[in-house]
């Protein structure tokens, strides 16, 4: 899962990015509204964390622009304390959730998880696919109730499939959602991650659709 953080205060931006990376997300950063708007226009994010008070273009304008352009990714806005009119303006512009500064990083992570889950149509934090369970709060994976140890990248790939079960995910889509902007992307590595996941979990769960991509669905269900 890939997150964009648009925040002009450098310390806060770094803290938020670091917390998200430690939680297993790929993170891009933008220090102002102009760069944030451009990245949100051109890259596919699973969530955007958007400060409202930003240089060059303010957050509400950026969000309104995305929604008018039919960019429908979940957006969590950061607002100043006691600024109820900012919250109202943010929701009217198309925000999905908000956090008031200062906030606890754990709360930001919980809200990001919930937004990603809900936008993929999942109501609970533990995702299931047949015998595999992924706890999105901890990143713990079990297979038939037994803990499975995955590398950070294997977990990113599995998490994307678990959130988007029952449909074909192209290699490009997968690459765009598991690597940040600066990562040296090599499509061969996707095949390596999938081979390892099949070995560690089950060879049945992730299917290859030749020329189209991969899908994950519970045993017995076809895509
Ligand atoms: Ca600001």
CSV table of C-alpha atoms and ligand atoms in Angstrom, one decimal:
chain,number,residue,atom,x,y,z
A,1,UNK,CA,0.0,0.0,0.0
A,2,UNK,CA,1.3,3.4,-1.0
A,3,UNK,CA,0.7,6.7,0.9
A,4,UNK,CA,1.3,10.3,0.0
A,5,UNK,CA,2.1,12.7,2.8
A,6,UNK,CA,1.5,16.4,1.9
A,7,UNK,CA,2.7,18.5,4.8
A,8,UNK,CA,4.8,21.7,4.9
A,9,UNK,CA,6.3,21.4,8.4
A,10,UNK,CA,9.5,19.3,7.7
A,11,UNK,CA,9.7,17.7,11.2
A,12,UNK,CA,6.0,16.6,11.2
A,13,UNK,CA,6.3,15.4,7.6
A,14,UNK,CA,9.3,13.3,8.4
A,15,UNK,CA,7.7,11.9,11.6
A,16,UNK,CA,4.5,10.9,9.8
A,17,UNK,CA,6.5,9.4,6.9
A,18,UNK,CA,8.7,7.4,9.2
A,19,UNK,CA,5.8,6.0,11.2
A,20,UNK,CA,4.0,5.0,8.0
A,21,UNK,CA,7.1,3.3,6.6
A,22,UNK,CA,7.7,1.5,9.8
A,23,UNK,CA,4.1,0.3,9.6
A,24,UNK,CA,4.9,-1.2,6.2
A,25,UNK,CA,3.6,1.4,3.7
A,26,UNK,CA,5.6,2.8,0.8
A,27,UNK,CA,5.6,6.6,1.3
A,28,UNK,CA,6.0,9.6,-1.0
A,29,UNK,CA,6.3,13.2,0.5
A,30,UNK,CA,5.3,16.6,-0.8
A,31,UNK,CA,6.3,19.8,1.0
A,32,UNK,CA,3.7,22.1,-0.6
A,33,UNK,CA,0.3,22.0,-2.3
A,34,UNK,CA,1.6,22.3,-5.9
A,35,UNK,CA,3.8,19.2,-5.7
A,36,UNK,CA,1.2,17.3,-3.6
A,37,UNK,CA,-1.5,18.0,-6.2
A,38,UNK,CA,0.8,16.9,-9.0
A,39,UNK,CA,1.7,13.6,-7.3
A,40,UNK,CA,-2.0,13.0,-6.4
A,41,UNK,CA,-2.9,13.6,-10.1
A,42,UNK,CA,-0.3,11.3,-11.5
A,43,UNK,CA,0.4,8.5,-9.0
A,44,UNK,CA,-2.0,5.9,-7.7
A,45,UNK,CA,-2.1,6.2,-3.9
A,46,UNK,CA,-4.1,4.0,-1.5
A,47,UNK,CA,-4.4,6.9,1.0
A,48,UNK,CA,-3.3,10.6,1.0
A,49,UNK,CA,-2.6,12.5,4.2
A,50,UNK,CA,-3.2,16.1,3.4
A,51,UNK,CA,-2.4,19.1,5.6
A,52,UNK,CA,-4.8,22.0,4.8
A,53,UNK,CA,-2.5,25.0,5.5
A,54,UNK,CA,0.0,24.6,2.7
A,55,UNK,CA,2.3,26.9,0.7
A,56,UNK,CA,1.6,27.5,-3.1
A,57,UNK,CA,-1.8,25.8,-3.2
A,58,UNK,CA,-3.9,25.3,0.0
A,59,UNK,CA,-5.1,21.8,0.9
A,60,UNK,CA,-8.8,22.5,0.3
A,61,UNK,CA,-8.1,23.7,-3.2
A,62,UNK,CA,-5.9,20.6,-3.9
A,63,UNK,CA,-8.6,18.3,-2.6
A,64,UNK,CA,-11.3,20.0,-4.6
A,65,UNK,CA,-9.2,19.7,-7.7
A,66,UNK,CA,-8.7,16.0,-7.2
A,67,UNK,CA,-12.3,15.3,-6.7
A,68,UNK,CA,-13.3,17.4,-9.7
A,69,UNK,CA,-10.8,15.4,-11.8
A,70,UNK,CA,-12.5,12.1,-10.4
A,71,UNK,CA,-9.5,11.1,-8.3
A,72,UNK,CA,-11.3,9.1,-5.7
A,73,UNK,CA,-8.5,7.9,-3.4
A,74,UNK,CA,-9.2,8.2,0.4
A,75,UNK,CA,-7.9,11.5,1.8
A,76,UNK,CA,-7.3,12.1,5.5
A,77,UNK,CA,-7.0,15.8,6.2
A,78,UNK,CA,-4.9,17.4,9.0
A,79,UNK,CA,-6.5,20.4,10.5
A,80,UNK,CA,-5.5,23.0,13.1
A,81,UNK,CA,-6.9,22.6,16.6
A,82,UNK,CA,-10.4,24.0,17.1
A,83,UNK,CA,-10.8,24.9,13.5
A,84,UNK,CA,-14.3,23.5,13.0
A,85,UNK,CA,-14.8,25.5,9.8
A,86,UNK,CA,-11.7,23.8,8.3
A,87,UNK,CA,-13.2,20.4,9.0
A,88,UNK,CA,-16.5,21.3,7.4
A,89,UNK,CA,-14.7,22.8,4.4
A,90,UNK,CA,-12.5,19.7,4.2
A,91,UNK,CA,-15.5,17.3,4.2
A,92,UNK,CA,-17.4,19.5,1.7
A,93,UNK,CA,-14.3,19.3,-0.6
A,94,UNK,CA,-14.3,15.5,-0.5
A,95,UNK,CA,-12.2,14.5,2.6
A,96,UNK,CA,-12.9,11.0,4.0
A,97,UNK,CA,-11.6,11.6,7.5
A,98,UNK,CA,-9.7,14.2,9.6
A,99,UNK,CA,-7.2,14.5,12.4
A,100,UNK,CA,-6.7,17.6,14.5
A,101,UNK,CA,-3.1,18.7,15.3
A,102,UNK,CA,-1.4,17.7,17.5
A,103,UNK,CA,-2.3,14.1,17.2
A,104,UNK,CA,-0.9,10.7,18.3
A,105,UNK,CA,0.8,8.8,15.6
A,106,UNK,CA,-1.0,5.6,16.6
A,107,UNK,CA,-4.3,7.4,15.8
A,108,UNK,CA,-3.1,8.5,12.4
A,109,UNK,CA,-2.0,4.9,11.6
A,110,UNK,CA,-5.3,3.5,12.8
A,111,UNK,CA,-7.2,6.0,10.6
A,112,UNK,CA,-5.0,5.2,7.6
A,113,UNK,CA,-5.6,1.5,8.0
A,114,UNK,CA,-9.4,2.0,8.3
A,115,UNK,CA,-9.5,4.2,5.2
A,116,UNK,CA,-7.5,1.6,3.1
A,117,UNK,CA,-9.7,-1.2,4.4
A,118,UNK,CA,-13.0,0.5,3.8
A,119,UNK,CA,-12.1,1.8,0.4
A,120,UNK,CA,-11.4,-1.9,-0.6
A,121,UNK,CA,-14.7,-3.0,0.9
A,122,UNK,CA,-13.5,-4.6,4.2
A,123,UNK,CA,-15.2,-3.7,7.5
A,124,UNK,CA,-12.9,-5.6,9.9
A,125,UNK,CA,-9.2,-5.2,10.6
A,126,UNK,CA,-8.5,-8.9,10.1
A,127,UNK,CA,-8.6,-9.9,6.5
A,128,UNK,CA,-9.2,-13.5,5.5
A,129,UNK,CA,-8.7,-15.4,2.3
A,130,UNK,CA,-9.4,-19.1,2.8
A,131,UNK,CA,-6.8,-20.4,5.3
A,132,UNK,CA,-4.8,-17.2,5.3
A,133,UNK,CA,-5.4,-14.3,7.7
A,134,UNK,CA,-3.8,-10.9,7.8
A,135,UNK,CA,-4.1,-8.7,10.8
A,136,UNK,CA,-3.8,-5.2,9.3
A,137,UNK,CA,-3.1,-3.7,12.7
A,138,UNK,CA,0.0,-5.8,13.4
A,139,UNK,CA,1.0,-7.1,9.9
A,140,UNK,CA,0.8,-10.7,11.4
A,141,UNK,CA,0.0,-13.4,8.9
A,142,UNK,CA,-1.3,-16.9,9.7
A,143,UNK,CA,-1.9,-19.9,7.6
A,144,UNK,CA,-4.4,-22.4,9.1
A,145,UNK,CA,-3.8,-20.6,12.4
A,146,UNK,CA,0.0,-20.9,12.3
A,147,UNK,CA,2.1,-17.8,12.1
A,148,UNK,CA,4.0,-17.3,8.8
A,149,UNK,CA,7.1,-15.1,8.7
A,150,UNK,CA,7.2,-12.8,5.7
A,151,UNK,CA,9.8,-10.2,4.6
A,152,UNK,CA,8.6,-6.5,4.4
A,153,UNK,CA,8.2,-6.7,0.6
A,154,UNK,CA,6.4,-10.1,0.7
A,155,UNK,CA,4.0,-8.6,3.2
A,156,UNK,CA,3.4,-5.6,1.0
A,157,UNK,CA,2.5,-7.8,-1.9
A,158,UNK,CA,0.3,-10.1,0.2
A,159,UNK,CA,-1.5,-7.2,1.8
A,160,UNK,CA,-2.3,-5.7,-1.6
A,161,UNK,CA,-3.8,-9.0,-2.8
A,162,UNK,CA,-5.7,-9.5,0.5
A,163,UNK,CA,-7.3,-6.1,0.2
A,164,UNK,CA,-8.2,-6.7,-3.5
A,165,UNK,CA,-9.3,-10.3,-3.5
A,166,UNK,CA,-11.3,-11.8,-6.4
A,167,UNK,CA,-10.0,-9.6,-9.2
A,168,UNK,CA,-7.0,-9.7,-11.5
A,169,UNK,CA,-4.3,-7.3,-10.4
A,170,UNK,CA,-1.8,-6.4,-13.2
A,171,UNK,CA,1.9,-6.4,-12.6
A,172,UNK,CA,2.0,-2.6,-13.2
A,173,UNK,CA,-0.8,-2.0,-10.6
A,174,UNK,CA,1.1,-4.1,-8.1
A,175,UNK,CA,4.4,-2.3,-8.7
A,176,UNK,CA,2.7,1.1,-8.4
A,177,UNK,CA,1.1,0.3,-5.1
A,178,UNK,CA,4.1,-1.4,-3.3
A,179,UNK,CA,7.0,0.8,-4.3
A,180,UNK,CA,7.4,4.5,-3.6
A,181,UNK,CA,8.4,7.0,-6.3
A,182,UNK,CA,12.1,6.7,-5.7
A,183,UNK,CA,12.4,2.9,-5.6
A,184,UNK,CA,14.2,1.2,-8.5
A,185,UNK,CA,11.4,-0.9,-9.8
A,186,UNK,CA,12.1,-4.2,-11.4
A,187,UNK,CA,9.2,-6.3,-12.5
A,188,UNK,CA,11.2,-9.5,-12.2
A,189,UNK,CA,11.2,-9.1,-8.4
A,190,UNK,CA,7.3,-9.2,-8.4
A,191,UNK,CA,7.6,-12.7,-9.8
A,192,UNK,CA,10.1,-13.6,-7.1
A,193,UNK,CA,7.8,-12.3,-4.3
A,194,UNK,CA,4.9,-14.2,-5.7
A,195,UNK,CA,6.9,-17.4,-5.9
A,196,UNK,CA,8.0,-17.0,-2.3
A,197,UNK,CA,4.4,-16.3,-1.1
A,198,UNK,CA,3.2,-19.4,-2.9
A,199,UNK,CA,5.9,-21.4,-1.2
A,200,UNK,CA,5.3,-20.0,2.3
A,201,UNK,CA,1.5,-20.0,2.1
A,202,UNK,CA,-0.1,-22.2,-0.5
A,203,UNK,CA,0.5,-22.7,-4.2
A,204,UNK,CA,-3.3,-22.5,-4.8
A,205,UNK,CA,-4.0,-19.0,-3.5
A,206,UNK,CA,-2.4,-16.7,-6.0
A,207,UNK,CA,-3.2,-17.5,-9.6
A,208,UNK,CA,-1.4,-16.3,-12.7
A,209,UNK,CA,-3.5,-14.9,-15.5
A,210,UNK,CA,-1.2,-15.0,-18.5
A,211,UNK,CA,-0.6,-11.6,-20.0
A,212,UNK,CA,-3.0,-9.9,-17.5
A,213,UNK,CA,-1.6,-10.4,-14.0
A,214,UNK,CA,-2.4,-12.2,-10.8
A,215,UNK,CA,-5.4,-12.8,-8.6
A,216,UNK,CA,-6.0,-14.0,-5.1
A,217,UNK,CA,-9.2,-15.6,-4.0
A,218,UNK,CA,-10.3,-18.2,-1.5
A,219,UNK,CA,-10.0,-21.9,-2.6
A,220,UNK,CA,-13.0,-22.9,-4.8
A,221,UNK,CA,-13.7,-19.3,-6.0
A,222,UNK,CA,-12.5,-18.4,-9.5
A,223,UNK,CA,-11.8,-15.0,-11.0
B,1,LIG,CA1,0.8,23.5,7.4
